[in-house]
Amino acid sequence: MNDTPGWASPGSAPSGAKEPDSPGTPEPADQGGANPPEQPSKWSKEQPPPAQWSAPGAQTPPQAPPPAAPGPGWGGRPPGGQNGGYGGWSGAGRGGPGGPAGWGGNWGHQPAAARPGVIPLRPLGVGEILDGAVSTMRSYWRTVLGISLTVAVVTQVAVILLQGFVLDDNADTSALNDPSATVGELTRAMGSTLLSSGLVLLVTLLGTIVATALLTSVTSRAVIGKPVTTGEAWRDARPQLAKLFGLTLLLPLIAVAIMAVGALPGLLAVAAGSHDGGIALAVLGAFAAGFVALWLMIRFSLASPALMLEKQGILKSMRRSAKLVRGSWWRVFGIQLLATIIANIVASIIVIPFAVLAAALSGDGFAGFLDSSGGDLGWTFLIVSGIGSVIGSMITFPITAGVTVLLYIDRRIRREALDLDLARAAGLQDYGTETTGTTPGS
């Protein structure tokens, strides 16, 4: 973004930036919270003997109770101040305390951080990432719901017309439930089913790509408290749409190829005549390959926001995502899984009643809805169920896109101090520049 330094090109930390173990940019522990790096060991050496815990001030004067006018980092800073008060989260190495003084005696409360938009400018917790996605939808509901509604309506109309005029007339899947069907009939039925599913999936995928691109722009601006119109989001996202489409197609192809390679030895064994053993080997190989594919998909799960916000190419965005996810795979996986479950549950609460209503209003009723051998679903069913799908997509699009973008921002704050660039883009000119006292053991 033009008004957001460090986004179009990573700025303070480009793709070739030093790893978090280089001086000045330490990364806090992702898995176990936000413990300050390296300093706890030095801090522990200065503590008094166990018998003198009742009066630590006599043994370690620097750790006495806060004076009457504590310096920055004790939690009493104004929101736009320097962020060293939360210790090793993101302030270490940038002039802030970054040590135990930032945590003081209040273990259950994180010090205040600047919050120009929907998230505080510091490493985010799981709840803050989910809340940020919902806050974006609530604060900029006209733009977010306008984009989601437009994309969902266009996509669903295309799917309904495709199913009503093309697929239902050509789909003959009754052979799949006929034990006496010939091999040719089964092949034609399976081909028709795959064609129908593939075309619907392709149309849905195109809509998802457009919605993700536009909502990525909206969420990135919402982080710094700057609204964006639908037209501005479209102008910002349009140059990257083709690359985003290629990335979205490439990732599933990689997963399918990995699983095919895993199942290949078993398939070769079946072809060689070892039927039972070959099938078991193919299933086991595909199962093992599935874990490899899942691991790679999470490694590349932040490639989409990297491609859109940093204006990267497909392969560079994949490498960028792998670098950001490194060392935090389980955390990224857990947050993505949780967001997907929440979005699908909310969508199901809306879609299922519409599907039941559509079945009740259609000519065949529930019996026709439950009879999978029938190819013609009827216009009433398609339209009513399509309305439910549109409403469900209006909710799932912002949640899934918002969580992915905020995860990307969280990883860059932790590894590259992106909060400094975000603060400058938000107009907090003095953010992170004040000098403060030294930290014990620093």
CSV table of C-alpha atoms in Angstrom, one decimal:
chain,number,residue,atom,x,y,z
A,1,MET,CA,0.0,0.0,0.0
A,2,ASN,CA,1.3,3.4,-0.9
A,3,ASP,CA,0.5,4.9,2.5
A,4,THR,CA,1.9,2.0,4.5
A,5,PRO,CA,5.7,1.9,4.5
A,6,GLY,CA,7.1,-1.5,4.6
A,7,TRP,CA,4.2,-3.3,3.0
A,8,ALA,CA,4.6,-3.1,-0.7
A,9,SER,CA,8.2,-4.0,-0.1
A,10,PRO,CA,8.9,-5.3,3.4
A,11,GLY,CA,10.7,-2.1,4.2
A,12,SER,CA,12.6,-2.5,7.4
A,13,ALA,CA,12.8,-6.3,6.9
A,14,PRO,CA,12.7,-7.4,3.2
A,15,SER,CA,12.6,-11.0,2.1
A,16,GLY,CA,16.3,-11.3,2.6
A,17,ALA,CA,16.2,-9.9,6.1
A,18,LYS,CA,18.2,-11.4,8.9
A,19,GLU,CA,16.7,-14.2,10.9
A,20,PRO,CA,15.3,-13.4,14.4
A,21,ASP,CA,18.6,-14.5,16.0
A,22,SER,CA,20.5,-11.5,14.5
A,23,PRO,CA,21.2,-8.5,16.8
A,24,GLY,CA,18.4,-6.1,17.2
A,25,THR,CA,15.5,-8.2,16.0
A,26,PRO,CA,15.0,-11.0,18.5
A,27,GLU,CA,11.8,-13.0,18.1
A,28,PRO,CA,9.8,-13.8,21.3
A,29,ALA,CA,8.8,-17.3,22.0
A,30,ASP,CA,5.7,-18.1,19.9
A,31,GLN,CA,4.6,-21.2,21.6
A,32,GLY,CA,4.9,-20.3,25.2
A,33,GLY,CA,3.7,-16.7,25.3
A,34,ALA,CA,5.9,-13.6,25.3
A,35,ASN,CA,8.8,-14.2,27.7
A,36,PRO,CA,11.6,-11.8,27.2
A,37,PRO,CA,14.5,-13.4,25.2
A,38,GLU,CA,17.9,-14.0,26.9
A,39,GLN,CA,17.2,-11.7,29.9
A,40,PRO,CA,15.5,-14.0,32.3
A,41,SER,CA,18.8,-15.8,33.0
A,42,LYS,CA,20.5,-12.6,33.8
A,43,TRP,CA,17.6,-11.4,35.9
A,44,SER,CA,17.6,-14.6,38.0
A,45,LYS,CA,21.3,-14.2,39.0
A,46,GLU,CA,20.4,-10.9,40.7
A,47,GLN,CA,17.6,-12.2,42.9
A,48,PRO,CA,18.3,-12.4,46.7
A,49,PRO,CA,18.7,-15.7,48.5
A,50,PRO,CA,15.5,-17.6,49.2
A,51,ALA,CA,15.4,-16.6,52.9
A,52,GLN,CA,15.3,-12.9,52.1
A,53,TRP,CA,12.4,-12.8,49.6
A,54,SER,CA,10.4,-10.7,52.1
A,55,ALA,CA,12.7,-7.7,51.6
A,56,PRO,CA,14.1,-7.8,48.0
A,57,GLY,CA,14.8,-4.1,48.0
A,58,ALA,CA,17.7,-4.5,50.6
A,59,GLN,CA,19.5,-7.0,48.3
A,60,THR,CA,18.8,-5.7,44.9
A,61,PRO,CA,18.0,-1.9,44.9
A,62,PRO,CA,17.3,-1.8,41.2
A,63,GLN,CA,14.3,-4.2,41.7
A,64,ALA,CA,12.8,-2.2,44.6
A,65,PRO,CA,9.1,-1.2,44.3
A,66,PRO,CA,8.4,1.4,41.6
A,67,PRO,CA,9.4,5.0,42.5
A,68,ALA,CA,7.0,7.8,42.7
A,69,ALA,CA,7.6,8.7,39.0
A,70,PRO,CA,8.4,5.5,37.1
A,71,GLY,CA,9.9,5.7,33.7
A,72,PRO,CA,8.4,4.3,30.5
A,73,GLY,CA,7.8,0.6,30.4
A,74,TRP,CA,5.9,0.3,33.7
A,75,GLY,CA,2.5,0.2,32.0
A,76,GLY,CA,1.6,3.9,32.6
A,77,ARG,CA,2.5,5.1,29.1
A,78,PRO,CA,0.1,6.8,26.8
A,79,PRO,CA,-1.2,4.5,24.0
A,80,GLY,CA,1.0,6.1,21.4
A,81,GLY,CA,4.2,5.9,23.3
A,82,GLN,CA,7.2,3.7,22.9
A,83,ASN,CA,6.4,0.0,23.1
A,84,GLY,CA,9.3,-1.3,25.1
A,85,GLY,CA,7.0,-1.7,28.1
A,86,TYR,CA,6.0,-5.2,27.1
A,87,GLY,CA,9.5,-6.4,27.2
A,88,GLY,CA,10.7,-9.0,24.7
A,89,TRP,CA,7.5,-9.0,22.8
A,90,SER,CA,8.6,-6.6,20.2
A,91,GLY,CA,10.4,-3.7,22.0
A,92,ALA,CA,13.7,-5.5,22.7
A,93,GLY,CA,16.6,-4.1,20.7
A,94,ARG,CA,14.8,-0.9,19.8
A,95,GLY,CA,15.6,1.4,22.7
A,96,GLY,CA,12.9,0.1,25.1
A,97,PRO,CA,13.4,-1.7,28.4
A,98,GLY,CA,12.5,-5.1,27.1
A,99,GLY,CA,13.2,-6.7,30.4
A,100,PRO,CA,11.5,-7.7,33.6
A,101,ALA,CA,10.8,-4.1,34.6
A,102,GLY,CA,8.3,-4.0,31.8
A,103,TRP,CA,6.4,-6.8,33.5
A,104,GLY,CA,6.7,-5.4,37.0
A,105,GLY,CA,4.5,-7.1,39.5
A,106,ASN,CA,1.4,-7.4,37.4
A,107,TRP,CA,1.7,-10.8,35.7
A,108,GLY,CA,-2.0,-11.0,34.7
A,109,HIS,CA,-2.2,-7.8,32.6
A,110,GLN,CA,-0.4,-6.9,29.4
A,111,PRO,CA,0.9,-3.3,29.2
A,112,ALA,CA,-1.1,-1.0,27.0
A,113,ALA,CA,0.0,-0.7,23.4
A,114,ALA,CA,-0.9,1.8,20.6
A,115,ARG,CA,-4.1,0.8,18.9
A,116,PRO,CA,-4.8,3.0,15.9
A,117,GLY,CA,-7.0,0.4,14.3
A,118,VAL,CA,-8.6,-3.0,15.0
A,119,ILE,CA,-5.6,-4.5,16.7
A,120,PRO,CA,-2.9,-3.3,19.2
A,121,LEU,CA,0.5,-2.8,17.7
A,122,ARG,CA,2.2,-5.6,19.4
A,123,PRO,CA,2.3,-9.4,19.0
A,124,LEU,CA,-1.2,-10.7,19.0
A,125,GLY,CA,-2.9,-13.5,21.0
A,126,VAL,CA,-5.4,-15.9,19.5
A,127,GLY,CA,-8.4,-14.0,20.8
A,128,GLU,CA,-7.0,-10.7,19.5
A,129,ILE,CA,-6.6,-12.1,16.0
A,130,LEU,CA,-10.2,-13.4,15.9
A,131,ASP,CA,-11.5,-10.2,17.5
A,132,GLY,CA,-9.6,-8.2,14.9
A,133,ALA,CA,-11.2,-10.0,12.1
A,134,VAL,CA,-14.7,-9.5,13.6
A,135,SER,CA,-13.9,-5.8,14.5
A,136,THR,CA,-12.9,-5.2,10.9
A,137,MET,CA,-16.3,-6.5,9.7
A,138,ARG,CA,-18.1,-4.5,12.4
A,139,SER,CA,-16.1,-1.2,12.0
A,140,TYR,CA,-16.1,-1.2,8.2
A,141,TRP,CA,-19.3,-3.1,7.6
A,142,ARG,CA,-20.4,-1.2,4.5
A,143,THR,CA,-17.2,-2.0,2.6
A,144,VAL,CA,-16.7,-5.5,4.0
A,145,LEU,CA,-20.3,-6.7,3.7
A,146,GLY,CA,-20.6,-4.9,0.3
A,147,ILE,CA,-17.7,-6.8,-1.1
A,148,SER,CA,-18.7,-10.1,0.4
A,149,LEU,CA,-22.4,-9.7,-0.7
A,150,THR,CA,-21.4,-8.7,-4.3
A,151,VAL,CA,-19.0,-11.5,-4.7
A,152,ALA,CA,-21.3,-14.1,-3.1
A,153,VAL,CA,-24.3,-13.1,-5.2
A,154,VAL,CA,-22.4,-13.1,-8.5
A,155,THR,CA,-20.8,-16.5,-7.6
A,156,GLN,CA,-24.0,-18.1,-6.5
A,157,VAL,CA,-26.0,-16.8,-9.5
A,158,ALA,CA,-23.3,-18.3,-11.8
A,159,VAL,CA,-23.5,-21.6,-9.9
A,160,ILE,CA,-27.3,-21.7,-10.0
A,161,LEU,CA,-27.4,-21.0,-13.7
A,162,LEU,CA,-24.7,-23.6,-14.3
A,163,GLN,CA,-26.6,-26.2,-12.3
A,164,GLY,CA,-30.0,-25.4,-13.7
A,165,PHE,CA,-29.3,-25.1,-17.4
A,166,VAL,CA,-26.1,-27.2,-18.0
A,167,LEU,CA,-25.3,-29.7,-15.3
A,168,ASP,CA,-28.7,-31.1,-14.5
A,169,ASP,CA,-29.6,-31.8,-18.1
A,170,ASN,CA,-26.3,-33.6,-18.7
A,171,ALA,CA,-25.9,-35.3,-15.3
A,172,ASP,CA,-27.0,-38.9,-15.2
A,173,THR,CA,-25.7,-40.4,-12.0
A,174,SER,CA,-28.3,-43.1,-11.6
A,175,ALA,CA,-25.8,-45.7,-12.7
A,176,LEU,CA,-23.8,-45.1,-9.6
A,177,ASN,CA,-26.6,-46.7,-7.5
A,178,ASP,CA,-27.3,-49.4,-10.0
A,179,PRO,CA,-25.6,-52.7,-9.2
A,180,SER,CA,-26.2,-54.0,-12.7
A,181,ALA,CA,-24.7,-51.0,-14.4
A,182,THR,CA,-22.0,-51.7,-17.0
A,183,VAL,CA,-18.4,-50.3,-16.8
A,184,GLY,CA,-19.2,-47.8,-19.5
A,185,GLU,CA,-22.3,-46.5,-17.7
A,186,LEU,CA,-20.3,-46.2,-14.5
A,187,THR,CA,-17.5,-44.4,-16.3
A,188,ARG,CA,-19.9,-41.9,-17.9
A,189,ALA,CA,-21.7,-41.3,-14.5
A,190,MET,CA,-18.5,-40.7,-12.7
A,191,GLY,CA,-17.2,-38.4,-15.5
A,192,SER,CA,-20.5,-36.4,-15.3
A,193,THR,CA,-20.3,-36.1,-11.6
A,194,LEU,CA,-16.6,-34.9,-11.6
A,195,LEU,CA,-17.4,-32.4,-14.4
A,196,SER,CA,-20.3,-31.0,-12.4
A,197,SER,CA,-18.3,-30.8,-9.2
A,198,GLY,CA,-15.3,-29.3,-11.0
A,199,LEU,CA,-17.2,-26.5,-12.7
A,200,VAL,CA,-19.0,-25.5,-9.5
A,201,LEU,CA,-15.7,-25.6,-7.6
A,202,LEU,CA,-14.0,-23.5,-10.2
A,203,VAL,CA,-16.7,-20.8,-10.1
A,204,THR,CA,-16.7,-20.8,-6.3
A,205,LEU,CA,-12.9,-20.6,-6.3
A,206,LEU,CA,-12.9,-17.6,-8.6
A,207,GLY,CA,-15.3,-15.8,-6.3
A,208,THR,CA,-13.2,-16.7,-3.2
A,209,ILE,CA,-10.1,-15.4,-4.8
A,210,VAL,CA,-11.7,-12.0,-5.7
A,211,ALA,CA,-13.2,-11.7,-2.2
A,212,THR,CA,-9.9,-12.6,-0.5
A,213,ALA,CA,-8.0,-10.1,-2.6
A,214,LEU,CA,-10.4,-7.2,-1.8
A,215,LEU,CA,-10.8,-8.1,1.9
A,216,THR,CA,-7.0,-8.3,2.3
A,217,SER,CA,-6.7,-4.7,1.3
A,218,VAL,CA,-9.5,-3.7,3.6
A,219,THR,CA,-8.1,-5.5,6.6
A,220,SER,CA,-4.6,-4.2,6.1
A,221,ARG,CA,-5.9,-0.6,6.1
A,222,ALA,CA,-8.2,-1.4,9.1
A,223,VAL,CA,-5.0,-2.3,11.2
A,224,ILE,CA,-3.9,1.4,11.0
A,225,GLY,CA,-7.4,2.8,11.3
A,226,LYS,CA,-7.7,4.0,7.7
A,227,PRO,CA,-11.0,3.1,5.9
A,228,VAL,CA,-10.9,2.1,2.2
A,229,THR,CA,-13.7,2.1,-0.3
A,230,THR,CA,-14.6,-0.8,-2.5
A,231,GLY,CA,-13.2,1.0,-5.5
A,232,GLU,CA,-9.9,1.7,-3.8
A,233,ALA,CA,-9.7,-1.9,-2.7
A,234,TRP,CA,-10.3,-3.1,-6.2
A,235,ARG,CA,-7.7,-0.8,-7.7
A,236,ASP,CA,-5.2,-2.0,-5.1
A,237,ALA,CA,-5.9,-5.7,-5.6
A,238,ARG,CA,-6.5,-5.9,-9.4
A,239,PRO,CA,-2.8,-6.0,-10.5
A,240,GLN,CA,-2.3,-9.1,-8.2
A,241,LEU,CA,-5.4,-11.0,-9.1
A,242,ALA,CA,-3.8,-13.2,-11.8
A,243,LYS,CA,-0.9,-14.1,-9.5
A,244,LEU,CA,-3.3,-14.9,-6.7
A,245,PHE,CA,-5.3,-17.1,-8.9
A,246,GLY,CA,-2.2,-19.0,-10.0
A,247,LEU,CA,-1.1,-19.3,-6.3
A,248,THR,CA,-4.6,-20.6,-5.3
A,249,LEU,CA,-4.5,-23.3,-8.0
A,250,LEU,CA,-0.8,-24.2,-7.5
A,251,LEU,CA,-1.2,-25.1,-3.8
A,252,PRO,CA,-3.9,-27.7,-4.2
A,253,LEU,CA,-2.0,-29.2,-7.2
A,254,ILE,CA,1.1,-29.6,-5.0
A,255,ALA,CA,-1.0,-31.4,-2.3
A,256,VAL,CA,-2.6,-33.7,-4.8
A,257,ALA,CA,0.8,-34.5,-6.4
A,258,ILE,CA,2.3,-35.3,-3.1
A,259,MET,CA,-0.5,-37.7,-2.2
A,260,ALA,CA,-0.3,-39.3,-5.6
A,261,VAL,CA,3.4,-39.9,-5.2
A,262,GLY,CA,2.7,-41.5,-1.7
A,263,ALA,CA,0.0,-43.8,-3.2
A,264,LEU,CA,2.0,-44.7,-6.3
A,265,PRO,CA,4.0,-47.7,-4.8
A,266,GLY,CA,0.7,-49.3,-3.7
A,267,LEU,CA,-0.9,-48.7,-7.1
A,268,LEU,CA,2.1,-50.3,-8.8
A,269,ALA,CA,1.8,-53.3,-6.5
A,270,VAL,CA,-1.9,-53.7,-7.4
A,271,ALA,CA,-1.0,-53.5,-11.1
A,272,ALA,CA,1.6,-56.2,-10.5
A,273,GLY,CA,-1.0,-58.6,-9.1
A,274,SER,CA,-0.7,-58.0,-5.3
A,275,HIS,CA,-4.3,-56.8,-4.9
A,276,ASP,CA,-4.9,-56.8,-1.1
A,277,GLY,CA,-1.3,-55.8,-0.2
A,278,GLY,CA,-1.2,-53.2,-2.9
A,279,ILE,CA,-4.4,-51.5,-1.8
A,280,ALA,CA,-3.2,-51.4,1.9
A,281,LEU,CA,0.1,-50.0,0.8
A,282,ALA,CA,-1.6,-47.3,-1.4
A,283,VAL,CA,-3.8,-46.3,1.5
A,284,LEU,CA,-0.9,-46.1,3.9
A,285,GLY,CA,1.2,-44.2,1.5
A,286,ALA,CA,-1.6,-41.7,0.7
A,287,PHE,CA,-2.2,-41.3,4.4
A,288,ALA,CA,1.5,-40.5,5.2
A,289,ALA,CA,1.7,-38.2,2.2
A,290,GLY,CA,-1.3,-36.4,3.5
A,291,PHE,CA,0.6,-35.3,6.6
A,292,VAL,CA,3.4,-34.0,4.4
A,293,ALA,CA,0.9,-32.1,2.2
A,294,LEU,CA,-0.7,-30.6,5.3
A,295,TRP,CA,2.6,-29.5,6.6
A,296,LEU,CA,3.4,-27.7,3.4
A,297,MET,CA,0.0,-26.1,3.1
A,298,ILE,CA,0.4,-24.5,6.5
A,299,ARG,CA,3.9,-23.4,5.6
A,300,PHE,CA,2.5,-21.7,2.6
A,301,SER,CA,-0.7,-20.5,4.2
A,302,LEU,CA,0.6,-16.9,4.5
A,303,ALA,CA,1.6,-16.7,0.9
A,304,SER,CA,-1.7,-15.0,-0.1
A,305,PRO,CA,-1.3,-11.8,2.1
A,306,ALA,CA,2.5,-11.7,1.3
A,307,LEU,CA,1.6,-11.7,-2.4
A,308,MET,CA,-1.1,-9.0,-2.1
A,309,LEU,CA,0.5,-6.7,0.4
A,310,GLU,CA,4.2,-7.0,-0.6
A,311,LYS,CA,3.4,-7.2,-4.3
A,312,GLN,CA,5.5,-10.4,-4.5
A,313,GLY,CA,5.5,-13.1,-7.2
A,314,ILE,CA,4.0,-16.5,-6.7
A,315,LEU,CA,7.2,-18.4,-5.8
A,316,LYS,CA,8.6,-15.4,-3.8
A,317,SER,CA,5.4,-15.2,-1.8
A,318,MET,CA,5.6,-18.9,-1.0
A,319,ARG,CA,9.2,-18.6,0.2
A,320,ARG,CA,8.1,-15.5,2.2
A,321,SER,CA,5.3,-17.5,3.9
A,322,ALA,CA,7.6,-20.4,4.7
A,323,LYS,CA,10.1,-18.0,6.4
A,324,LEU,CA,7.3,-16.3,8.5
A,325,VAL,CA,5.8,-19.6,9.6
A,326,ARG,CA,9.2,-21.1,10.5
A,327,GLY,CA,9.3,-21.9,14.2
A,328,SER,CA,5.6,-21.4,14.7
A,329,TRP,CA,3.9,-24.1,12.6
A,330,TRP,CA,1.7,-25.4,15.3
A,331,ARG,CA,0.5,-22.0,16.3
A,332,VAL,CA,-0.4,-21.0,12.7
A,333,PHE,CA,-2.1,-24.3,12.2
A,334,GLY,CA,-4.1,-24.1,15.3
A,335,ILE,CA,-5.3,-20.5,14.6
A,336,GLN,CA,-6.2,-21.3,11.0
A,337,LEU,CA,-8.0,-24.5,12.1
A,338,LEU,CA,-10.0,-22.6,14.8
A,339,ALA,CA,-11.0,-19.9,12.4
A,340,THR,CA,-12.1,-22.4,9.8
A,341,ILE,CA,-14.2,-24.3,12.3
A,342,ILE,CA,-15.8,-21.1,13.6
A,343,ALA,CA,-16.6,-19.9,10.1
A,344,ASN,CA,-18.0,-23.2,9.0
A,345,ILE,CA,-20.2,-23.6,12.1
A,346,VAL,CA,-21.6,-20.1,11.7
A,347,ALA,CA,-22.2,-20.7,8.0
A,348,SER,CA,-23.9,-24.1,8.7
A,349,ILE,CA,-26.2,-22.5,11.2
A,350,ILE,CA,-27.4,-20.3,8.3
A,351,VAL,CA,-27.1,-22.7,5.3
A,352,ILE,CA,-28.7,-25.8,6.7
A,353,PRO,CA,-32.1,-24.2,7.6
A,354,PHE,CA,-32.3,-22.7,4.0
A,355,ALA,CA,-31.5,-26.2,2.6
A,356,VAL,CA,-34.3,-27.8,4.6
A,357,LEU,CA,-36.7,-25.0,3.6
A,358,ALA,CA,-35.7,-25.5,0.0
A,359,ALA,CA,-36.3,-29.2,0.2
A,360,ALA,CA,-39.7,-28.6,1.8
A,361,LEU,CA,-40.7,-26.1,-0.9
A,362,SER,CA,-39.5,-28.1,-3.8
A,363,GLY,CA,-41.9,-30.4,-5.7
A,364,ASP,CA,-40.5,-33.7,-4.4
A,365,GLY,CA,-40.2,-32.5,-0.7
A,366,PHE,CA,-37.8,-34.2,1.6
A,367,ALA,CA,-38.0,-37.5,-0.2
A,368,GLY,CA,-36.6,-36.0,-3.3
A,369,PHE,CA,-33.9,-34.1,-1.4
A,370,LEU,CA,-32.7,-37.3,0.3
A,371,ASP,CA,-32.8,-39.3,-3.0
A,372,SER,CA,-29.3,-38.8,-4.3
A,373,SER,CA,-30.1,-40.7,-7.5
A,374,GLY,CA,-32.1,-37.9,-8.9
A,375,GLY,CA,-30.2,-35.4,-11.1
A,376,ASP,CA,-32.7,-32.6,-11.3
A,377,LEU,CA,-32.8,-30.6,-8.1
A,378,GLY,CA,-35.4,-28.1,-9.3
A,379,TRP,CA,-35.2,-24.3,-9.6
A,380,THR,CA,-37.0,-23.8,-6.2
A,381,PHE,CA,-34.4,-25.8,-4.4
A,382,LEU,CA,-31.5,-24.1,-6.2
A,383,ILE,CA,-32.7,-20.6,-5.6
A,384,VAL,CA,-33.7,-21.0,-1.9
A,385,SER,CA,-30.5,-22.9,-1.0
A,386,GLY,CA,-28.5,-20.4,-3.0
A,387,ILE,CA,-29.9,-17.5,-0.8
A,388,GLY,CA,-28.6,-19.4,2.3
A,389,SER,CA,-25.2,-19.9,0.6
A,390,VAL,CA,-25.0,-16.2,-0.1
A,391,ILE,CA,-25.7,-15.2,3.5
A,392,GLY,CA,-23.2,-17.8,4.8
A,393,SER,CA,-20.5,-16.5,2.4
A,394,MET,CA,-21.0,-13.0,3.6
A,395,ILE,CA,-19.8,-14.2,7.0
A,396,THR,CA,-17.1,-16.7,6.1
A,397,PHE,CA,-15.3,-14.5,3.6
A,398,PRO,CA,-14.4,-11.7,6.1
A,399,ILE,CA,-13.5,-14.1,8.9
A,400,THR,CA,-11.2,-16.4,6.9
A,401,ALA,CA,-9.5,-13.6,5.0
A,402,GLY,CA,-9.2,-11.4,8.1
A,403,VAL,CA,-7.6,-14.1,10.2
A,404,THR,CA,-5.1,-14.9,7.5
A,405,VAL,CA,-4.1,-11.3,7.1
A,406,LEU,CA,-3.8,-10.7,10.8
A,407,LEU,CA,-1.7,-13.8,11.3
A,408,TYR,CA,0.6,-12.5,8.6
A,409,ILE,CA,0.9,-9.1,10.4
A,410,ASP,CA,1.4,-10.9,13.8
A,411,ARG,CA,4.3,-12.9,12.4
A,412,ARG,CA,5.9,-9.8,10.9
A,413,ILE,CA,5.6,-7.9,14.1
A,414,ARG,CA,7.3,-10.7,16.0
A,415,ARG,CA,10.1,-11.3,13.5
A,416,GLU,CA,10.6,-7.9,11.8
A,417,ALA,CA,9.2,-5.2,14.1
A,418,LEU,CA,6.5,-4.3,11.6
A,419,ASP,CA,4.6,-2.4,14.4
A,420,LEU,CA,7.1,0.5,13.8
A,421,ASP,CA,6.1,0.8,10.2
A,422,LEU,CA,2.4,0.4,11.0
A,423,ALA,CA,2.7,3.1,13.7
A,424,ARG,CA,4.3,5.5,11.2
A,425,ALA,CA,1.7,4.8,8.6
A,426,ALA,CA,-1.0,5.5,11.2
A,427,GLY,CA,0.6,8.8,12.1
A,428,LEU,CA,2.2,7.9,15.4
A,429,GLN,CA,5.5,9.7,14.5
A,430,ASP,CA,7.2,9.3,17.9
A,431,TYR,CA,6.3,5.6,18.3
A,432,GLY,CA,9.3,3.6,19.5
A,433,THR,CA,11.8,6.6,19.4
A,434,GLU,CA,11.9,7.8,23.0
A,435,THR,CA,14.9,6.8,25.1
A,436,THR,CA,14.3,5.1,28.4
A,437,GLY,CA,16.2,3.7,31.3
A,438,THR,CA,18.3,0.6,31.1
A,439,THR,CA,17.1,-2.8,31.9
A,440,PRO,CA,18.7,-4.8,34.7
A,441,GLY,CA,21.1,-7.2,33.1
A,442,SER,CA,21.1,-5.5,29.7
